[in-house]
XYZ file of C-alpha atoms in Angstrom:
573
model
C 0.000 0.000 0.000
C 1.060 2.784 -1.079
C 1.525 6.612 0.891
C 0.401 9.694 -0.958
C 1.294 13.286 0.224
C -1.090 15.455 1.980
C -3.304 16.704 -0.908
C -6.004 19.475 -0.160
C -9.022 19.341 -2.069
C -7.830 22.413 -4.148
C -5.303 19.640 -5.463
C -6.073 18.454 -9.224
C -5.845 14.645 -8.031
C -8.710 15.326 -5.144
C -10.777 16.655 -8.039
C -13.059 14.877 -10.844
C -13.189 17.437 -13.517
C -12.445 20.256 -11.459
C -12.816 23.906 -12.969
C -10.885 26.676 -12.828
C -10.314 28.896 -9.418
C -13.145 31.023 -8.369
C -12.213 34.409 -7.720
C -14.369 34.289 -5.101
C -13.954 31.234 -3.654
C -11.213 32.536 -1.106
C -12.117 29.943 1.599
C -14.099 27.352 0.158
C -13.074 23.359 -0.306
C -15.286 22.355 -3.078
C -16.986 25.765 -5.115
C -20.598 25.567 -7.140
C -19.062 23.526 -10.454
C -16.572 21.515 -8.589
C -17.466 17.884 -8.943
C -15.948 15.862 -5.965
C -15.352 12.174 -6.004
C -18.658 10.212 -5.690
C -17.709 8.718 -1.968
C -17.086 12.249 -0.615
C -20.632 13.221 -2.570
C -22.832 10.836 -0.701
C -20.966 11.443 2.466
C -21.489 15.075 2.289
C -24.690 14.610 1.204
C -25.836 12.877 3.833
C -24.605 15.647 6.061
C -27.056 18.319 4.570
C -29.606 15.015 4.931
C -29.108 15.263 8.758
C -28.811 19.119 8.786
C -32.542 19.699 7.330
C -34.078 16.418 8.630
C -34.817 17.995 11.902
C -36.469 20.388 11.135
C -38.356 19.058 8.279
C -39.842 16.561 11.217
C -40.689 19.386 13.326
C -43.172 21.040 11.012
C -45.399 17.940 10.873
C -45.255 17.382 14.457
C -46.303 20.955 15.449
C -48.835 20.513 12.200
C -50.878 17.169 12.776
C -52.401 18.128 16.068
C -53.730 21.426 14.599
C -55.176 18.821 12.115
C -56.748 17.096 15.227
C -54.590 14.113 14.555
C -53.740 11.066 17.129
C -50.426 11.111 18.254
C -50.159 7.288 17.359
C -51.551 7.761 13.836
C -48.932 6.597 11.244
C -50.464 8.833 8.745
C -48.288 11.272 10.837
C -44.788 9.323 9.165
C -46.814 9.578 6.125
C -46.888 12.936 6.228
C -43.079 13.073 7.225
C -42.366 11.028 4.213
C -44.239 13.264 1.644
C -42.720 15.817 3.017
C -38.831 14.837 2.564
C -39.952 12.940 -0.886
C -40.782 16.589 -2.125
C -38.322 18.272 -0.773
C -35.652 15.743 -2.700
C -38.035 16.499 -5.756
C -37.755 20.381 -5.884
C -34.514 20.591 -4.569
C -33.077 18.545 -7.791
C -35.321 20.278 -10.059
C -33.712 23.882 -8.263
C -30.428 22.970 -8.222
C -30.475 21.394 -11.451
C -33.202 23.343 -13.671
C -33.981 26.384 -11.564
C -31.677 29.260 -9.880
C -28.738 26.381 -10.107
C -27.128 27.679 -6.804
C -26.512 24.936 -4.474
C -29.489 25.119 -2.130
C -32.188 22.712 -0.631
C -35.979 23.683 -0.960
C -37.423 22.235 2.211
C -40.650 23.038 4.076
C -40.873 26.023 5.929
C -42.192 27.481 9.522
C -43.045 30.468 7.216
C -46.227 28.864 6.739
C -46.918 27.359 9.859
C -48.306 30.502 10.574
C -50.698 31.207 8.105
C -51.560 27.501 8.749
C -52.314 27.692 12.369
C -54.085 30.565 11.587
C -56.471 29.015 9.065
C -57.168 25.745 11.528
C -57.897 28.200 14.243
C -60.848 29.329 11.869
C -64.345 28.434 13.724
C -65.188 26.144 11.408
C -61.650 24.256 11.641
C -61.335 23.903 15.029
C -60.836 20.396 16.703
C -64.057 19.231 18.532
C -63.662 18.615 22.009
C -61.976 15.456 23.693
C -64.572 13.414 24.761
C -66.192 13.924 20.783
C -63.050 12.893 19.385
C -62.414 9.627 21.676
C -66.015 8.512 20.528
C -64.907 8.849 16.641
C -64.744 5.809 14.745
C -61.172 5.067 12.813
C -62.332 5.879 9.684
C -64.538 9.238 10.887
C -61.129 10.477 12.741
C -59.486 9.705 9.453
C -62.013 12.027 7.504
C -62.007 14.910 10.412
C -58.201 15.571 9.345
C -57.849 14.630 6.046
C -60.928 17.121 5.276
C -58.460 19.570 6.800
C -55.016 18.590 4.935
C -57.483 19.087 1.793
C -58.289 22.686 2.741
C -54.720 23.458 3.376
C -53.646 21.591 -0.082
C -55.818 23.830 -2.101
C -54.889 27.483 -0.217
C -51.222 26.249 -0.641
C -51.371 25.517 -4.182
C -53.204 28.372 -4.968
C -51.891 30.731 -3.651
C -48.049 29.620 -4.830
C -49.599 30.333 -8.395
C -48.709 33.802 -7.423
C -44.542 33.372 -6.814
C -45.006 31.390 -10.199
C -46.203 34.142 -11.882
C -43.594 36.850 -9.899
C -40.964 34.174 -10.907
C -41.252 33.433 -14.439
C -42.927 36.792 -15.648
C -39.512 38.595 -14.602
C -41.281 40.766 -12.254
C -39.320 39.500 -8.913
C -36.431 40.787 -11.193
C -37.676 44.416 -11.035
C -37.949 44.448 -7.792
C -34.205 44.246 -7.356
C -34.855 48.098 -7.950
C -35.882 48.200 -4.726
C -34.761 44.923 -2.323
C -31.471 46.833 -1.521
C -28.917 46.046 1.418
C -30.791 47.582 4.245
C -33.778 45.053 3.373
C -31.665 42.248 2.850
C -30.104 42.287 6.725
C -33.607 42.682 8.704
C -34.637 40.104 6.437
C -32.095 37.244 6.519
C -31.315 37.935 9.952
C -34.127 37.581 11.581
C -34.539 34.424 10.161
C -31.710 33.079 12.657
C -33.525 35.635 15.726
C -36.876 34.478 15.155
C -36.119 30.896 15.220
C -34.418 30.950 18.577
C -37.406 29.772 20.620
C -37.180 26.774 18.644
C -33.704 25.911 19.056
C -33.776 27.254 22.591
C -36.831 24.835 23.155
C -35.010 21.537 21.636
C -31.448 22.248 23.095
C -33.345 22.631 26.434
C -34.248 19.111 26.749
C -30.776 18.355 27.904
C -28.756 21.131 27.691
C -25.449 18.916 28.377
C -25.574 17.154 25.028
C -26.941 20.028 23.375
C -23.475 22.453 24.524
C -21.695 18.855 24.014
C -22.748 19.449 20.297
C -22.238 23.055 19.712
C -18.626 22.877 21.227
C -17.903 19.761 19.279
C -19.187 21.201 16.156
C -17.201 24.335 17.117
C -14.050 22.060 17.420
C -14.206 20.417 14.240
C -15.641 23.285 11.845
C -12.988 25.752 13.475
C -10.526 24.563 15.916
C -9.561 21.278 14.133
C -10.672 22.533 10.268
C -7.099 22.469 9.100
C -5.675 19.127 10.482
C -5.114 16.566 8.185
C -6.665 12.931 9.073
C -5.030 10.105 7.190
C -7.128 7.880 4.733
C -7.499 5.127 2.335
C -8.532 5.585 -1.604
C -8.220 3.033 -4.545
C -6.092 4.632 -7.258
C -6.248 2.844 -11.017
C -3.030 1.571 -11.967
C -1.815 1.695 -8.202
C -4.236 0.042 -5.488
C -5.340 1.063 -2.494
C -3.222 3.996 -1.126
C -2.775 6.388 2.074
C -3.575 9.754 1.229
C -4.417 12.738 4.054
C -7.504 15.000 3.788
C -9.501 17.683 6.026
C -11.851 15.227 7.228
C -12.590 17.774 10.365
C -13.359 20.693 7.619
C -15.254 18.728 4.935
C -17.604 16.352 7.736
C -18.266 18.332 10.663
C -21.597 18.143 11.187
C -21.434 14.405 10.018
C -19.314 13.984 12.965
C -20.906 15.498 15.163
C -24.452 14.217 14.866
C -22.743 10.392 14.748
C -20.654 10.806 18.020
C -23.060 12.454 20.198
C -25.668 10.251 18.977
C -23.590 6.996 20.351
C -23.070 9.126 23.551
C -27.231 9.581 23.819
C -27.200 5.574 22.848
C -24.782 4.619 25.698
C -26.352 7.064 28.290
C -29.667 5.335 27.257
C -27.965 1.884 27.660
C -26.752 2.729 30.969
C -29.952 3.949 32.259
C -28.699 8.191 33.358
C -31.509 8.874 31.319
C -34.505 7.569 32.647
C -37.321 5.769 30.551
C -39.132 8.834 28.139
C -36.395 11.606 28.519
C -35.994 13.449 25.091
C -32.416 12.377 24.969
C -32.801 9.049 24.982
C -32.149 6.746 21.417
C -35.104 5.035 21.784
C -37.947 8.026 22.278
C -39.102 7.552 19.035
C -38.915 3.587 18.705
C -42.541 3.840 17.974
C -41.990 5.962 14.307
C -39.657 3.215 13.391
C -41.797 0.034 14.273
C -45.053 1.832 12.426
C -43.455 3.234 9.535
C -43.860 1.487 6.402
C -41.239 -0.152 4.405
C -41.860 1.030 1.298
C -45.095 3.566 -0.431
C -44.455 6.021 -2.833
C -46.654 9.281 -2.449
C -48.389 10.759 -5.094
C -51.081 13.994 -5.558
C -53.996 13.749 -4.021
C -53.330 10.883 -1.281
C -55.657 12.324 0.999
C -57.772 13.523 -1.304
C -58.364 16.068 -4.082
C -57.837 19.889 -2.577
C -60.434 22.337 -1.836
C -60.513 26.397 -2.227
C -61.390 28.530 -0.344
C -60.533 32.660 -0.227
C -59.638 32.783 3.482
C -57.635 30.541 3.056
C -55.916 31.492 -0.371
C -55.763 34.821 1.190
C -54.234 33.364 4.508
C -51.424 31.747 1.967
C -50.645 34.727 0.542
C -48.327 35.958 3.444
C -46.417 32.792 3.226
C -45.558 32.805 -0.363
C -44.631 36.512 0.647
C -42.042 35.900 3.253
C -40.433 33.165 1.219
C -40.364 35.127 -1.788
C -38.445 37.880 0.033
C -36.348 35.405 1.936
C -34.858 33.593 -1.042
C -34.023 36.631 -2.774
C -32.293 37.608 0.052
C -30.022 34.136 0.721
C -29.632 34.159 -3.599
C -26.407 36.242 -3.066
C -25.006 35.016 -0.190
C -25.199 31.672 -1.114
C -23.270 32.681 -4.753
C -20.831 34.635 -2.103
C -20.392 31.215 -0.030
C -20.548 28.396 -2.733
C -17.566 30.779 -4.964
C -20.165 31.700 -7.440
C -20.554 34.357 -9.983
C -23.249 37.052 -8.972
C -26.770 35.473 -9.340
C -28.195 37.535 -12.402
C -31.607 38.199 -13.392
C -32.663 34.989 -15.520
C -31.327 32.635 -12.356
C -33.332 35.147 -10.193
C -36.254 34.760 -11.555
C -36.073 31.275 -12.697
C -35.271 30.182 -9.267
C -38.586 32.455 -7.540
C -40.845 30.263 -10.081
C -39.165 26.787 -9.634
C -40.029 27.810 -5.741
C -43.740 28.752 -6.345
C -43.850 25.528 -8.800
C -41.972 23.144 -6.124
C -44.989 25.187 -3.774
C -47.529 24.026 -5.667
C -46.598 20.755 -5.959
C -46.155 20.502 -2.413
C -49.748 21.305 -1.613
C -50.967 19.239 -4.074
C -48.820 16.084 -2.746
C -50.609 16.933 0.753
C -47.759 18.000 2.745
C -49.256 20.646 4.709
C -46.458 22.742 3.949
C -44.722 24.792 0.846
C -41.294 24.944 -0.065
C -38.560 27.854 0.355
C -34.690 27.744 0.673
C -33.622 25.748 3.742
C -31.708 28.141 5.927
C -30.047 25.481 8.253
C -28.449 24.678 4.490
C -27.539 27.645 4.298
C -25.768 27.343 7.331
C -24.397 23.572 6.735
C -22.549 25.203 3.509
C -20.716 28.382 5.312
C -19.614 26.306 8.279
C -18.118 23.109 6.128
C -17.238 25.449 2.817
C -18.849 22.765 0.551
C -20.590 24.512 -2.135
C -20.812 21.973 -4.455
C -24.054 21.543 -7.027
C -23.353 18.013 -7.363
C -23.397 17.515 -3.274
C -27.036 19.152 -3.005
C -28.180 16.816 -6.315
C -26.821 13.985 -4.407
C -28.716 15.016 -1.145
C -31.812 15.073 -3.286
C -31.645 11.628 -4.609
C -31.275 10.524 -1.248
C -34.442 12.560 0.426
C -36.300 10.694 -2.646
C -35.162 7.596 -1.513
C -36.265 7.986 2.166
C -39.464 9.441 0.769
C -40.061 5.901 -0.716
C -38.178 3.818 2.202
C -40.311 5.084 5.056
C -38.030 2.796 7.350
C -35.169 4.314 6.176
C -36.222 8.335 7.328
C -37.530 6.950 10.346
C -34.550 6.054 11.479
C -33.248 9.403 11.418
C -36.029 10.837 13.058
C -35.104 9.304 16.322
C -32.115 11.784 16.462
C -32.400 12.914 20.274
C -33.716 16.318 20.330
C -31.117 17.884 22.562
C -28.282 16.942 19.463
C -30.153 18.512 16.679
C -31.151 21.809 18.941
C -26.934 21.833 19.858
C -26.825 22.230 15.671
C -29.502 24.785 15.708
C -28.145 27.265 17.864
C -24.830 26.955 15.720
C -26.689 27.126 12.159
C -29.202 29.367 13.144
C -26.463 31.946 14.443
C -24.799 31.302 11.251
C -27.961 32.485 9.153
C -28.006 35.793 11.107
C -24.691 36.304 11.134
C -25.224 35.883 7.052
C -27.593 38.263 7.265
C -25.619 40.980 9.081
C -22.804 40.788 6.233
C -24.360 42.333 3.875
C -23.789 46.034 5.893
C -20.719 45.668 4.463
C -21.422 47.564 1.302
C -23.720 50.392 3.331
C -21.878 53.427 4.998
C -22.194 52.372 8.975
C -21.166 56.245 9.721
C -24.146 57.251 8.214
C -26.712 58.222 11.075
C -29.643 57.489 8.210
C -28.350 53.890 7.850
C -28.432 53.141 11.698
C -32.044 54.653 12.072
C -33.133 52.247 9.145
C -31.533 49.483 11.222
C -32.289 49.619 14.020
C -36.195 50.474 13.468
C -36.253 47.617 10.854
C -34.799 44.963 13.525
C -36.647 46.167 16.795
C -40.200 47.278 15.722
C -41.136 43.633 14.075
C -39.986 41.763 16.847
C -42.204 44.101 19.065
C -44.835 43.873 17.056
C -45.222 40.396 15.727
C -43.688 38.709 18.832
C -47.031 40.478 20.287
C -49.515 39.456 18.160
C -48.262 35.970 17.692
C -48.787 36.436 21.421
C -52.403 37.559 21.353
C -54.117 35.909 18.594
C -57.724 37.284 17.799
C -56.590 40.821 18.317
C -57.422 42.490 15.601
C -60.296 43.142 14.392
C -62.333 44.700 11.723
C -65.771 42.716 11.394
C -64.602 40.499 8.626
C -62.629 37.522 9.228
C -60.690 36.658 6.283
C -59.366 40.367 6.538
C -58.263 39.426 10.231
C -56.494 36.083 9.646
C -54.731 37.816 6.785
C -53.417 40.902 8.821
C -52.624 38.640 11.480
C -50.539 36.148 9.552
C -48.869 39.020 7.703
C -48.022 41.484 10.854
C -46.866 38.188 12.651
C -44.274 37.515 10.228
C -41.339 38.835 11.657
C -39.171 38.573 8.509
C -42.241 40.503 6.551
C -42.538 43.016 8.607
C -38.487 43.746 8.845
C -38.006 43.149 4.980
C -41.289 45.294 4.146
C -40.546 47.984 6.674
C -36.488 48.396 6.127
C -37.345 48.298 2.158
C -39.715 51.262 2.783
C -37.591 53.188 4.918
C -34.417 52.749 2.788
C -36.491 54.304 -0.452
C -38.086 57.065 1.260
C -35.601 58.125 3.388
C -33.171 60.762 0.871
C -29.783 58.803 1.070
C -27.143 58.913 -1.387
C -26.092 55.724 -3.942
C -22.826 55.375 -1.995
C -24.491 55.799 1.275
C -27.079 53.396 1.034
C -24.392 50.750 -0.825
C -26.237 50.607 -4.030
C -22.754 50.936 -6.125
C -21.433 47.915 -4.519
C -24.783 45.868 -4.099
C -25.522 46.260 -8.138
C -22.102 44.473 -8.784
C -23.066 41.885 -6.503
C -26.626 41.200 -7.891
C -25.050 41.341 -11.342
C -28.369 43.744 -12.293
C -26.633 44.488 -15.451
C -27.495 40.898 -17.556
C -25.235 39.793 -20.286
C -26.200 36.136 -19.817
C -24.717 36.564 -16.411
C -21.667 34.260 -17.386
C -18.265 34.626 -18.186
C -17.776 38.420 -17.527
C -15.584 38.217 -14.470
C -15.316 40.399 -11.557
C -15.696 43.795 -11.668
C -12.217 45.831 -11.856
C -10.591 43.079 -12.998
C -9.724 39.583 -11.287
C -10.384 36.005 -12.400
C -13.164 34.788 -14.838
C -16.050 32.798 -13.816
C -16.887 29.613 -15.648
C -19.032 30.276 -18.422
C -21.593 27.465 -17.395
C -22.550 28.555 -13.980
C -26.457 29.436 -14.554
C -26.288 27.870 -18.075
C -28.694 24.621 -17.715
C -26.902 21.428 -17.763
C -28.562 20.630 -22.065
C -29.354 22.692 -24.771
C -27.486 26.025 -24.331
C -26.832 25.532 -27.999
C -29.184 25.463 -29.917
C -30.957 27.989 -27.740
C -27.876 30.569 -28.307
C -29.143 29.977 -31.681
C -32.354 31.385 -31.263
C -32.909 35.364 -31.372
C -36.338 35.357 -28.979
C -34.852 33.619 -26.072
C -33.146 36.937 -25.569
C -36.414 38.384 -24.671
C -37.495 35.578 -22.200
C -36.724 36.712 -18.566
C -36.049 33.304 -17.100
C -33.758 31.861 -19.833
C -29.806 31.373 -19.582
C -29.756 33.410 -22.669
C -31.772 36.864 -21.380
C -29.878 39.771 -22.422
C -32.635 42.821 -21.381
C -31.626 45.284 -18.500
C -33.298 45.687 -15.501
């Protein structure tokens, strides 16, 4: 057996057809068109797997009660399962097809709200406990499957909107307007708003859940640059020893493993007593019911129904993801060594969203779709920006949506582990979001006003009517569910509000960090490809946003110039 020398994976050998240096790309292990070896794919892909699993799960547990669901049901893993198969689904067809950045399109708590909000309707609310313990099987079966269908319909409905936004090119123009100072409120409060949650999880056991921030702090950072030795298969020369950054590449991998088997053997050993949260074996239960193998299609629970309050209720959903992903659009491209994101990707990716949306409804998840945050996170803390990782990940959230067994096994991931990731990826979203001030003029006393209202008033505000539902109101109740879900969106109100502000308010170009933001949204479309950085500096590849077939024969063509979600788009914003 041979010994190779340490090789890092900007070596040629570490690479399968590896392309040129990103300019941008600074600190990053694998960029957007890097292709690593297959082994390291699925390994890394099973990484972003186990960063979005959790809280994929959590939506449908905080879901099927509202949909006056038994806690034993297995529809419940059903549910689970739809909701992963369609996330591997639309993340493929994103990735691949859509904005081509390396992101997953999960399920969202964006529309958990507008959800609860629509089951807390009179005429959705659960009947009382002693009616629903005197409900036959099949009559509990109808009483929330009549619900999924209302929630189907609103959600597919109303997604036809971000469809429309997406592939008109009208989410393009309003890059006129989405400028820095909405961008931060936006992204990062994301990562603020979600503390509760990772607050509540980590709080289970808050020993394995600092156990798993400081580990994951120790490999991502401490440890990131020591080599760990390794053993490939070389043609022509066997098996060999070569060294790689498994600390950097796997750390959440890691992580999740080891302080799993800690959980196991402290659930062996009996510290933690029979039904504690951080026990292995909470969730036996999912495992044992799940089914082996059922492939979900449209309409499993039945064919969706319409209704305006609902549509209406939906609205503010497909609102807060629309603003959301145009916000992460750049800093992903930033993370993953990417060119800018221009306008065709842009709007491409907003309609592949509302599609992936619709789709979603329709399947009877309960839930939309909108770029996955902890993701997000996954890719700035192990530098893996790869396109072909996040395609892998997909294939493999199909699988599990098939092999119910298979998912369910990662469900029973003890809660304390995966809120110990939270609190690391959720600080990593805000702190996301906070880099983008660096192209506004801090100094600038207008800039800090626009902050610092944009940040504080929504989480006054919607922190305080999430608090006191029912509040408002105006004599008509679709109106009031629909000002309720859409002043209870903290990321709506902060986008909406530091948008306003920053347009109104007289500040110069500089100032407000238009000059620099333009260069990074690449608002000027030439194709969007192969025009390196401005100033000078390396060139991009010139197949970034192309898609994957056809580029050819559609240069060819004069009128896809004029179509604003094609590779080829050449109109200015």
């Amino acid at each position: 057996m041979e010994t190779e020398p340490h090789l890092s994976p900007q070596d040629p050998e570490r690479q399968e057809n590896k392309q040129p240096e990103k300019a941008r790309g600074a600190d990053i292990n694998y960029g957007i068109d890097d292709n690593p070896p297959w082994y390291l794919c699925i390994a890394m892909a099973l990484q972003h797997y186990l960063t979005m699993i959790g809280a994929i799960v959590s939506i449908p547990f905080i879901l099927t009660p509202a949909l006056c669901m038994r806690d034993e049901d297995p529809a419940r893993g059903t549910i689970i399962s739809t909701m992963i198969f369609v996330t591997g689904l639309i993340t493929y067809l994103q990735v691949t097809w859509g904005c081509r950045l390396p992101l997953v399109q999960g399920g969202t708590i964006s529309f958990l709200v507008p959800t609860l909000a629509i089951l807390n309707l009179p005429q959705w609310k659960c009947p009382p406990g002693e009616v629903l313990d005197a409900m036959s099987d099949t009559d509990r079966a109808e009483l929330w499957q009549v619900r999924m269908r209302e929630l189907s319909g609103a959600i597919a409905v109303a997604a036809v909107s971000q469809v429309v936004l997406g592939f008109s090119g009208a989410v393009g123009k309003l890059l006129r307007i989405v400028t820095p100072l909405t961008i931060v409120p936006t992204v990062a409060l994301v990562g603020i708003t979600l503390f509760p949650h990772a607050s509540e999880t980590a709080s289970k056991q808050w020993g394995i859940a600092v156990g798993t921030t400081a580990m994951l702090t120790l490999f991502a950072q401490v440890l990131s640059g020591v080599p760990c030795p390794g053993v490939v298969y070389r043609k022509g020369r066997g098996l060999c020893v070569t060294w790689f950054p498994l600390f950097k590449l796997f750390p959440v991998l890691l992580t999740i493993a080891i302080m799993w088997t800690v959980c196991g053997v402290l659930t062996a050993t009996g510290v933690f007593p029979a039904g504690h949260p951080a026990r292995t074996d909470v969730r036996l239960r999912v495992l044992v019911d799940a089914e082996w193998f059922r492939v979900p299609y449209p309409g499993q629970f039945g064919w969706p129904t319409v209704s305006l309050a609902g549509v209406l209720g939906m609205l503010a959903g497909v609102i807060a993801c629309t603003v959301e992903s145009i916000s992460y659009y750049p800093t992903i491209a930033q993370m993953c060594a990417a060119p800018p994101p221009p306008l065709h990707a842009i709007n491409r990716g907003i309609g592949i969203e509302g599609f992936g949306t619709m789709l979603a409804g329709l399947w009877g998840s309960g839930n939309g779709t909108n770029t996955f945050g902890e993701n997000v996170g996954a890719i700035g803390v192990t530098k893996v920006g790869s396109r072909r990782v996040i395609q892998w990940a997909a294939l493999i959230m199909i699988l599990q949506g098939v092999l119910n067994k298979f998912g369910a096994a990662f469900i029973m991931i003890p809660d304390p582990v995966v809120g110990g990731i939270f609190c690391v990826m959720f600080g990593m979203i805000t702190a996301f979001g906070l880099a983008a001030l660096q192209y506004v003029d801090l100094r600038s006393a207008r800039n800090l006003y626009i902050l610092g209202v944009s940040f504080f008033f929504p989480l006054v505000l919607s922190l305080w009517i999430q608090a006191h539902p029912g509040t408002i109101q105006t004599g008509n109740e679709t109106l009031d569910s629909t000002l309720s879900v859409l002043l209870g969106t903290t990321i709506l109100v902060g986008g909406v509000l530091g948008c306003a502000l920053d347009n109104l308010i007289p500040g110069t170009p500089e100032e407000r960090g238009l000059v620099a933001w333009s260069k990074e949204m690449a608002l000027e479309t030439g194709g969007g490809n192969g025009d390196g950085l401005p100033g000078g500096g390396l060139e991009f590849t010139t197949n970034t946003f192309d898609f994957p077939y056809g580029m050819t024969l559609m240069r060819r063509w004069k009128w896809t110039r004029y179509i604003p979600f094609l590779p080829t788009y050449k109109m200015k914003l």
